[in-house]
Amino acid sequence: MRVLAIAHNTFRECIRDKILYNLIVFALLMIASSVALGHLTLGHSEKVIIDVGLTAISVIGTLIAIFIGIGLVYKEMEKRTIYALLAKPVERWQFVVGKFLGLLFTLAVNVAVMTAGLMLTLALHGGLPPGGYVRLLPAAYLILMSLAVTTALALVFSTFSTPALSALFTFFLWGIGHFSGDLLELGRAIRSETFAFVSRALYYALPNFSNFTAIDSRNVILTAAYHREIDAAAVGWVSLYGVIYTAALVGIASAIFARRDFK
Amino acid sequence: MTPPEPKVMSVIEIENLTKDFEVGFWRKRRVRALEGLTLRVEAGEVFGFLGPNGAGKTTTLKILMHLIRPTSGSARILGSPVDQVAMRARIGYLPENPYFYDYLTAEELLVYAGRLLGLGAPQLGRKVDAMIDMVGLGPARRVQLRKYSKGMVQRIGIAQAVLNDPEVVFLDEPMSGLDPLGRREVREIITGLKARGVTVFFSSHILPDVEALCDRVAILHQGRLREVGALDSILDVSLEAHEIVLGRVPAGFGDRLRGAGAECKVDTLGDRLQVRTSGVPQLNTVVSLALASGAELVSVNPIRPSLEDYFLAEVG
């Protein structure tokens, strides 16, 4: 009940924020402009539209997750709105979980709106073969899963750091998280047991965003663009990874937040 | 055999509370904001918590709200430790210079606060209407808080603090920044809470308001408790001056007073004499001389200092 009240208020805060609309309009413009790019490629225009469209959804979603996520808790402390809130019968973990769920729901709505925009663009451009639209959905879903992890990362930093530093840390880990597979390979290539151990530890500790961008070594966005099916079992495993990793990050954020003094 | 009397529990119990803050980035040092504060507030009291800036008032309130943890000591509200979450459904809190979500309307803020307090839908709707009426924000109930004046924000802050019909309300500088009309409205709200038996614990700089509202006060200075007690007893302790009015005063009485070594200030009020003395021995001297010289003792009044005088003498 209280978690949902906080989540609802966070969602309301997000949707009343003009920055969000600017980013969504920008994403929809990118999707629409992909039509022009599509004309440059003979016979593959809808593939370009899907590729550009899903990439725009991912990039804009990541920007929203990071820039709103880093302020989720920090803003409440800076503006002192947290004082009256935590003086109510609210556990601190309920506050953190509520803030996370509120932004996650905002991102889910955004991804849904932008995916609908992409489908509309494709329909106006001449449509997709049967099943083509449905095959966009797993890609959109995996983008949302990666946004959940990104939001949780930003949330962790938001509980103890300033927005500027939080943005820096989140971008840094987000970047590394896309190349964590390479880190593991590096550990294998360099013949040092210590380095192999460190690289393996980092591989498991850092968020592995490539899980969400590639299934069975095939790029998720391109798979959707070529109307190929994405293996449902693999999506299930990736979802499990995403949920566990996100829950762990939200747990860490809650633990840090529970120990804070609000001077 | 008579059963033992039930132990009377104070509504707020503060025991030896100390709080140190670490300041500085590289070379951290400790600054003591609160030192060994022990205090009790009883049910139904309006309790004023006074002190200059930096005295430790807000630190105390934040510890009571479990927003910060004490370095040592403990505090209980309604018999529960301050970190107990369930207890907070029975209290209300208005922070200093409150700031609420400016994208919400007053109505939305109160509904949100009510949901956090665990109030259900039908009851919450009625409570929100009643609170908005109580603080006089009816015409602005659907206006976003970003368009509110400071006084209006303060009033909606009080409304969210008392939405749950709390048994104890903590108000941190509720009159701060308000114009005289706003101050009067807040005073009336506090008086209304007292009439309903609510315990009110509030900090303030505005001493005439404290004097008008409080049953007891505590004065804090540099983190230490300087005085606590009923307003009358605190001010009586500091009684220093008396004003004596004499009638039918014989000629040359002023010279006789000076001759007797009485330290006093003498003013003529028509055919009467007003004498101000300092201290009880001086009062006795003046009264004895006046009666011996055949003057009429019209009145003797203690000149009680205002809380402001007392406060400035204590911490100024």
mmCIF file with all atom_site columns, N, CA and C in Angstrom, chain B residues 72-122:
data_model
loop_
_atom_site.group_PDB
_atom_site.id
_atom_site.type_symbol
_atom_site.label_atom_id
_atom_site.label_alt_id
_atom_site.label_comp_id
_atom_site.label_asym_id
_atom_site.label_entity_id
_atom_site.label_seq_id
_atom_site.pdbx_PDB_ins_code
_atom_site.Cartn_x
_atom_site.Cartn_y
_atom_site.Cartn_z
_atom_site.occupancy
_atom_site.B_iso_or_equiv
_atom_site.pdbx_formal_charge
_atom_site.auth_seq_id
_atom_site.auth_comp_id
_atom_site.auth_asym_id
_atom_site.auth_atom_id
_atom_site.pdbx_PDB_model_num
ATOM 1   N N  . SER B 1 72  ? 24.456  9.397  21.469 1.00 0.00 ? 72  SER B N  1
ATOM 2   C CA . SER B 1 72  ? 24.152  8.610  22.668 1.00 0.00 ? 72  SER B CA 1
ATOM 3   C C  . SER B 1 72  ? 22.832  9.107  23.252 1.00 0.00 ? 72  SER B C  1
ATOM 4   N N  . GLY B 1 73  ? 22.303  8.358  24.179 1.00 0.00 ? 73  GLY B N  1
ATOM 5   C CA . GLY B 1 73  ? 21.022  8.711  24.772 1.00 0.00 ? 73  GLY B CA 1
ATOM 6   C C  . GLY B 1 73  ? 19.867  8.068  24.016 1.00 0.00 ? 73  GLY B C  1
ATOM 7   N N  . SER B 1 74  ? 18.666  8.327  24.505 1.00 0.00 ? 74  SER B N  1
ATOM 8   C CA . SER B 1 74  ? 17.506  7.701  23.862 1.00 0.00 ? 74  SER B CA 1
ATOM 9   C C  . SER B 1 74  ? 16.300  8.638  23.949 1.00 0.00 ? 74  SER B C  1
ATOM 10  N N  . ALA B 1 75  ? 15.322  8.332  23.146 1.00 0.00 ? 75  ALA B N  1
ATOM 11  C CA . ALA B 1 75  ? 14.088  9.121  23.162 1.00 0.00 ? 75  ALA B CA 1
ATOM 12  C C  . ALA B 1 75  ? 12.914  8.199  22.862 1.00 0.00 ? 75  ALA B C  1
ATOM 13  N N  . ARG B 1 76  ? 11.810  8.472  23.521 1.00 0.00 ? 76  ARG B N  1
ATOM 14  C CA . ARG B 1 76  ? 10.584  7.695  23.300 1.00 0.00 ? 76  ARG B CA 1
ATOM 15  C C  . ARG B 1 76  ? 9.429   8.652  23.079 1.00 0.00 ? 76  ARG B C  1
ATOM 16  N N  . ILE B 1 77  ? 8.535   8.246  22.213 1.00 0.00 ? 77  ILE B N  1
ATOM 17  C CA . ILE B 1 77  ? 7.305   9.011  21.992 1.00 0.00 ? 77  ILE B CA 1
ATOM 18  C C  . ILE B 1 77  ? 6.145   8.047  22.212 1.00 0.00 ? 77  ILE B C  1
ATOM 19  N N  . LEU B 1 78  ? 5.202   8.450  23.034 1.00 0.00 ? 78  LEU B N  1
ATOM 20  C CA . LEU B 1 78  ? 4.048   7.612  23.359 1.00 0.00 ? 78  LEU B CA 1
ATOM 21  C C  . LEU B 1 78  ? 4.496   6.226  23.828 1.00 0.00 ? 78  LEU B C  1
ATOM 22  N N  . GLY B 1 79  ? 5.602   6.194  24.529 1.00 0.00 ? 79  GLY B N  1
ATOM 23  C CA . GLY B 1 79  ? 6.104   4.949  25.097 1.00 0.00 ? 79  GLY B CA 1
ATOM 24  C C  . GLY B 1 79  ? 6.906   4.090  24.149 1.00 0.00 ? 79  GLY B C  1
ATOM 25  N N  . SER B 1 80  ? 7.012   4.502  22.882 1.00 0.00 ? 80  SER B N  1
ATOM 26  C CA . SER B 1 80  ? 7.744   3.688  21.900 1.00 0.00 ? 80  SER B CA 1
ATOM 27  C C  . SER B 1 80  ? 9.066   4.361  21.535 1.00 0.00 ? 80  SER B C  1
ATOM 28  N N  . PRO B 1 81  ? 10.088  3.560  21.258 1.00 0.00 ? 81  PRO B N  1
ATOM 29  C CA . PRO B 1 81  ? 11.346  4.158  20.792 1.00 0.00 ? 81  PRO B CA 1
ATOM 30  C C  . PRO B 1 81  ? 11.096  4.909  19.471 1.00 0.00 ? 81  PRO B C  1
ATOM 31  N N  . VAL B 1 82  ? 11.886  5.955  19.239 1.00 0.00 ? 82  VAL B N  1
ATOM 32  C CA . VAL B 1 82  ? 11.606  6.803  18.066 1.00 0.00 ? 82  VAL B CA 1
ATOM 33  C C  . VAL B 1 82  ? 11.820  6.085  16.731 1.00 0.00 ? 82  VAL B C  1
ATOM 34  N N  . ASP B 1 83  ? 12.547  4.961  16.749 1.00 0.00 ? 83  ASP B N  1
ATOM 35  C CA . ASP B 1 83  ? 12.742  4.257  15.474 1.00 0.00 ? 83  ASP B CA 1
ATOM 36  C C  . ASP B 1 83  ? 11.598  3.283  15.160 1.00 0.00 ? 83  ASP B C  1
ATOM 37  N N  . GLN B 1 84  ? 10.587  3.244  16.023 1.00 0.00 ? 84  GLN B N  1
ATOM 38  C CA . GLN B 1 84  ? 9.479   2.332  15.743 1.00 0.00 ? 84  GLN B CA 1
ATOM 39  C C  . GLN B 1 84  ? 8.515   2.986  14.737 1.00 0.00 ? 84  GLN B C  1
ATOM 40  N N  . VAL B 1 85  ? 8.358   2.337  13.612 1.00 0.00 ? 85  VAL B N  1
ATOM 41  C CA . VAL B 1 85  ? 7.607   2.936  12.502 1.00 0.00 ? 85  VAL B CA 1
ATOM 42  C C  . VAL B 1 85  ? 6.112   3.051  12.827 1.00 0.00 ? 85  VAL B C  1
ATOM 43  N N  . ALA B 1 86  ? 5.543   2.028  13.461 1.00 0.00 ? 86  ALA B N  1
ATOM 44  C CA . ALA B 1 86  ? 4.090   2.023  13.712 1.00 0.00 ? 86  ALA B CA 1
ATOM 45  C C  . ALA B 1 86  ? 3.662   3.218  14.566 1.00 0.00 ? 86  ALA B C  1
ATOM 46  N N  . MET B 1 87  ? 4.525   3.629  15.489 1.00 0.00 ? 87  MET B N  1
ATOM 47  C CA . MET B 1 87  ? 4.209   4.754  16.376 1.00 0.00 ? 87  MET B CA 1
ATOM 48  C C  . MET B 1 87  ? 3.950   6.035  15.577 1.00 0.00 ? 87  MET B C  1
ATOM 49  N N  . ARG B 1 88  ? 4.594   6.146  14.413 1.00 0.00 ? 88  ARG B N  1
ATOM 50  C CA . ARG B 1 88  ? 4.497   7.388  13.642 1.00 0.00 ? 88  ARG B CA 1
ATOM 51  C C  . ARG B 1 88  ? 3.106   7.604  13.039 1.00 0.00 ? 88  ARG B C  1
ATOM 52  N N  . ALA B 1 89  ? 2.268   6.568  13.095 1.00 0.00 ? 89  ALA B N  1
ATOM 53  C CA . ALA B 1 89  ? 0.877   6.758  12.643 1.00 0.00 ? 89  ALA B CA 1
ATOM 54  C C  . ALA B 1 89  ? 0.100   7.573  13.674 1.00 0.00 ? 89  ALA B C  1
ATOM 55  N N  . ARG B 1 90  ? 0.684   7.750  14.876 1.00 0.00 ? 90  ARG B N  1
ATOM 56  C CA . ARG B 1 90  ? -0.032  8.447  15.961 1.00 0.00 ? 90  ARG B CA 1
ATOM 57  C C  . ARG B 1 90  ? 0.539   9.839  16.214 1.00 0.00 ? 90  ARG B C  1
ATOM 58  N N  . ILE B 1 91  ? 1.502   10.240 15.380 1.00 0.00 ? 91  ILE B N  1
ATOM 59  C CA . ILE B 1 91  ? 2.089   11.572 15.589 1.00 0.00 ? 91  ILE B CA 1
ATOM 60  C C  . ILE B 1 91  ? 2.021   12.377 14.289 1.00 0.00 ? 91  ILE B C  1
ATOM 61  N N  . GLY B 1 92  ? 2.281   13.678 14.392 1.00 0.00 ? 92  GLY B N  1
ATOM 62  C CA . GLY B 1 92  ? 2.346   14.536 13.213 1.00 0.00 ? 92  GLY B CA 1
ATOM 63  C C  . GLY B 1 92  ? 3.600   15.381 13.284 1.00 0.00 ? 92  GLY B C  1
ATOM 64  N N  . TYR B 1 93  ? 4.092   15.815 12.135 1.00 0.00 ? 93  TYR B N  1
ATOM 65  C CA . TYR B 1 93  ? 5.352   16.577 12.113 1.00 0.00 ? 93  TYR B CA 1
ATOM 66  C C  . TYR B 1 93  ? 5.328   17.606 10.999 1.00 0.00 ? 93  TYR B C  1
ATOM 67  N N  . LEU B 1 94  ? 5.653   18.826 11.356 1.00 0.00 ? 94  LEU B N  1
ATOM 68  C CA . LEU B 1 94  ? 5.855   19.889 10.368 1.00 0.00 ? 94  LEU B CA 1
ATOM 69  C C  . LEU B 1 94  ? 7.322   20.279 10.417 1.00 0.00 ? 94  LEU B C  1
ATOM 70  N N  . PRO B 1 95  ? 8.076   20.033 9.333  1.00 0.00 ? 95  PRO B N  1
ATOM 71  C CA . PRO B 1 95  ? 9.501   20.397 9.367  1.00 0.00 ? 95  PRO B CA 1
ATOM 72  C C  . PRO B 1 95  ? 9.685   21.920 9.310  1.00 0.00 ? 95  PRO B C  1
ATOM 73  N N  . GLU B 1 96  ? 10.916  22.341 9.637  1.00 0.00 ? 96  GLU B N  1
ATOM 74  C CA . GLU B 1 96  ? 11.255  23.755 9.520  1.00 0.00 ? 96  GLU B CA 1
ATOM 75  C C  . GLU B 1 96  ? 11.296  24.136 8.047  1.00 0.00 ? 96  GLU B C  1
ATOM 76  N N  . ASN B 1 97  ? 10.832  25.325 7.707  1.00 0.00 ? 97  ASN B N  1
ATOM 77  C CA . ASN B 1 97  ? 10.759  25.778 6.308  1.00 0.00 ? 97  ASN B CA 1
ATOM 78  C C  . ASN B 1 97  ? 10.299  24.649 5.398  1.00 0.00 ? 97  ASN B C  1
ATOM 79  N N  . PRO B 1 98  ? 9.093   24.173 5.586  1.00 0.00 ? 98  PRO B N  1
ATOM 80  C CA . PRO B 1 98  ? 8.688   22.971 4.858  1.00 0.00 ? 98  PRO B CA 1
ATOM 81  C C  . PRO B 1 98  ? 8.651   23.199 3.356  1.00 0.00 ? 98  PRO B C  1
ATOM 82  N N  . TYR B 1 99  ? 8.969   22.145 2.648  1.00 0.00 ? 99  TYR B N  1
ATOM 83  C CA . TYR B 1 99  ? 8.901   22.176 1.193  1.00 0.00 ? 99  TYR B CA 1
ATOM 84  C C  . TYR B 1 99  ? 8.226   20.886 0.785  1.00 0.00 ? 99  TYR B C  1
ATOM 85  N N  . PHE B 1 100 ? 7.181   21.014 0.002  1.00 0.00 ? 100 PHE B N  1
ATOM 86  C CA . PHE B 1 100 ? 6.474   19.822 -0.434 1.00 0.00 ? 100 PHE B CA 1
ATOM 87  C C  . PHE B 1 100 ? 6.560   19.729 -1.953 1.00 0.00 ? 100 PHE B C  1
ATOM 88  N N  . TYR B 1 101 ? 6.085   18.632 -2.483 1.00 0.00 ? 101 TYR B N  1
ATOM 89  C CA . TYR B 1 101 ? 6.180   18.395 -3.934 1.00 0.00 ? 101 TYR B CA 1
ATOM 90  C C  . TYR B 1 101 ? 5.421   19.496 -4.660 1.00 0.00 ? 101 TYR B C  1
ATOM 91  N N  . ASP B 1 102 ? 6.159   20.365 -5.377 1.00 0.00 ? 102 ASP B N  1
ATOM 92  C CA . ASP B 1 102 ? 5.491   21.533 -5.940 1.00 0.00 ? 102 ASP B CA 1
ATOM 93  C C  . ASP B 1 102 ? 4.638   21.211 -7.165 1.00 0.00 ? 102 ASP B C  1
ATOM 94  N N  . TYR B 1 103 ? 4.749   19.978 -7.662 1.00 0.00 ? 103 TYR B N  1
ATOM 95  C CA . TYR B 1 103 ? 3.922   19.595 -8.810 1.00 0.00 ? 103 TYR B CA 1
ATOM 96  C C  . TYR B 1 103 ? 2.560   19.057 -8.359 1.00 0.00 ? 103 TYR B C  1
ATOM 97  N N  . LEU B 1 104 ? 2.384   18.925 -7.046 1.00 0.00 ? 104 LEU B N  1
ATOM 98  C CA . LEU B 1 104 ? 1.104   18.432 -6.528 1.00 0.00 ? 104 LEU B CA 1
ATOM 99  C C  . LEU B 1 104 ? 0.201   19.598 -6.131 1.00 0.00 ? 104 LEU B C  1
ATOM 100 N N  . THR B 1 105 ? -1.094  19.358 -6.165 1.00 0.00 ? 105 THR B N  1
ATOM 101 C CA . THR B 1 105 ? -2.025  20.334 -5.591 1.00 0.00 ? 105 THR B CA 1
ATOM 102 C C  . THR B 1 105 ? -2.150  20.016 -4.096 1.00 0.00 ? 105 THR B C  1
ATOM 103 N N  . ALA B 1 106 ? -2.770  20.946 -3.363 1.00 0.00 ? 106 ALA B N  1
ATOM 104 C CA . ALA B 1 106 ? -2.937  20.731 -1.918 1.00 0.00 ? 106 ALA B CA 1
ATOM 105 C C  . ALA B 1 106 ? -3.724  19.443 -1.673 1.00 0.00 ? 106 ALA B C  1
ATOM 106 N N  . GLU B 1 107 ? -4.739  19.253 -2.472 1.00 0.00 ? 107 GLU B N  1
ATOM 107 C CA . GLU B 1 107 ? -5.592  18.071 -2.316 1.00 0.00 ? 107 GLU B CA 1
ATOM 108 C C  . GLU B 1 107 ? -4.788  16.787 -2.573 1.00 0.00 ? 107 GLU B C  1
ATOM 109 N N  . GLU B 1 108 ? -3.983  16.800 -3.648 1.00 0.00 ? 108 GLU B N  1
ATOM 110 C CA . GLU B 1 108 ? -3.176  15.613 -3.971 1.00 0.00 ? 108 GLU B CA 1
ATOM 111 C C  . GLU B 1 108 ? -2.153  15.333 -2.884 1.00 0.00 ? 108 GLU B C  1
ATOM 112 N N  . LEU B 1 109 ? -1.555  16.398 -2.334 1.00 0.00 ? 109 LEU B N  1
ATOM 113 C CA . LEU B 1 109 ? -0.556  16.199 -1.280 1.00 0.00 ? 109 LEU B CA 1
ATOM 114 C C  . LEU B 1 109 ? -1.191  15.528 -0.057 1.00 0.00 ? 109 LEU B C  1
ATOM 115 N N  . LEU B 1 110 ? -2.383  16.000 0.313  1.00 0.00 ? 110 LEU B N  1
ATOM 116 C CA . LEU B 1 110 ? -3.027  15.429 1.496  1.00 0.00 ? 110 LEU B CA 1
ATOM 117 C C  . LEU B 1 110 ? -3.475  13.986 1.248  1.00 0.00 ? 110 LEU B C  1
ATOM 118 N N  . VAL B 1 111 ? -3.933  13.696 0.029  1.00 0.00 ? 111 VAL B N  1
ATOM 119 C CA . VAL B 1 111 ? -4.319  12.309 -0.281 1.00 0.00 ? 111 VAL B CA 1
ATOM 120 C C  . VAL B 1 111 ? -3.076  11.408 -0.203 1.00 0.00 ? 111 VAL B C  1
ATOM 121 N N  . TYR B 1 112 ? -1.973  11.907 -0.742 1.00 0.00 ? 112 TYR B N  1
ATOM 122 C CA . TYR B 1 112 ? -0.708  11.144 -0.697 1.00 0.00 ? 112 TYR B CA 1
ATOM 123 C C  . TYR B 1 112 ? -0.290  10.913 0.769  1.00 0.00 ? 112 TYR B C  1
ATOM 124 N N  . ALA B 1 113 ? -0.332  11.991 1.562  1.00 0.00 ? 113 ALA B N  1
ATOM 125 C CA . ALA B 1 113 ? 0.041   11.868 2.983  1.00 0.00 ? 113 ALA B CA 1
ATOM 126 C C  . ALA B 1 113 ? -0.889  10.871 3.679  1.00 0.00 ? 113 ALA B C  1
ATOM 127 N N  . GLY B 1 114 ? -2.163  10.940 3.344  1.00 0.00 ? 114 GLY B N  1
ATOM 128 C CA . GLY B 1 114 ? -3.140  10.038 3.973  1.00 0.00 ? 114 GLY B CA 1
ATOM 129 C C  . GLY B 1 114 ? -2.872  8.588  3.620  1.00 0.00 ? 114 GLY B C  1
ATOM 130 N N  . ARG B 1 115 ? -2.490  8.338  2.370  1.00 0.00 ? 115 ARG B N  1
ATOM 131 C CA . ARG B 1 115 ? -2.191  6.951  1.962  1.00 0.00 ? 115 ARG B CA 1
ATOM 132 C C  . ARG B 1 115 ? -0.947  6.452  2.693  1.00 0.00 ? 115 ARG B C  1
ATOM 133 N N  . LEU B 1 116 ? 0.021   7.338  2.912  1.00 0.00 ? 116 LEU B N  1
ATOM 134 C CA . LEU B 1 116 ? 1.220   6.930  3.667  1.00 0.00 ? 116 LEU B CA 1
ATOM 135 C C  . LEU B 1 116 ? 0.870   6.658  5.136  1.00 0.00 ? 116 LEU B C  1
ATOM 136 N N  . LEU B 1 117 ? -0.149  7.349  5.614  1.00 0.00 ? 117 LEU B N  1
ATOM 137 C CA . LEU B 1 117 ? -0.579  7.138  6.998  1.00 0.00 ? 117 LEU B CA 1
ATOM 138 C C  . LEU B 1 117 ? -1.484  5.923  7.132  1.00 0.00 ? 117 LEU B C  1
ATOM 139 N N  . GLY B 1 118 ? -1.839  5.339  5.985  1.00 0.00 ? 118 GLY B N  1
ATOM 140 C CA . GLY B 1 118 ? -2.655  4.136  6.005  1.00 0.00 ? 118 GLY B CA 1
ATOM 141 C C  . GLY B 1 118 ? -4.150  4.422  6.089  1.00 0.00 ? 118 GLY B C  1
ATOM 142 N N  . LEU B 1 119 ? -4.560  5.649  5.753  1.00 0.00 ? 119 LEU B N  1
ATOM 143 C CA . LEU B 1 119 ? -5.986  5.974  5.808  1.00 0.00 ? 119 LEU B CA 1
ATOM 144 C C  . LEU B 1 119 ? -6.683  5.429  4.563  1.00 0.00 ? 119 LEU B C  1
ATOM 145 N N  . GLY B 1 120 ? -7.867  4.850  4.758  1.00 0.00 ? 120 GLY B N  1
ATOM 146 C CA . GLY B 1 120 ? -8.630  4.273  3.651  1.00 0.00 ? 120 GLY B CA 1
ATOM 147 C C  . GLY B 1 120 ? -9.417  5.326  2.894  1.00 0.00 ? 120 GLY B C  1
ATOM 148 N N  . ALA B 1 121 ? -9.913  4.943  1.703  1.00 0.00 ? 121 ALA B N  1
ATOM 149 C CA . ALA B 1 121 ? -10.528 5.896  0.774  1.00 0.00 ? 121 ALA B CA 1
ATOM 150 C C  . ALA B 1 121 ? -11.691 6.729  1.351  1.00 0.00 ? 121 ALA B C  1
ATOM 151 N N  . PRO B 1 122 ? -12.767 6.132  1.898  1.00 0.00 ? 122 PRO B N  1
ATOM 152 C CA . PRO B 1 122 ? -13.880 7.000  2.295  1.00 0.00 ? 122 PRO B CA 1
ATOM 153 C C  . PRO B 1 122 ? -13.503 7.959  3.423  1.00 0.00 ? 122 PRO B C  1
#
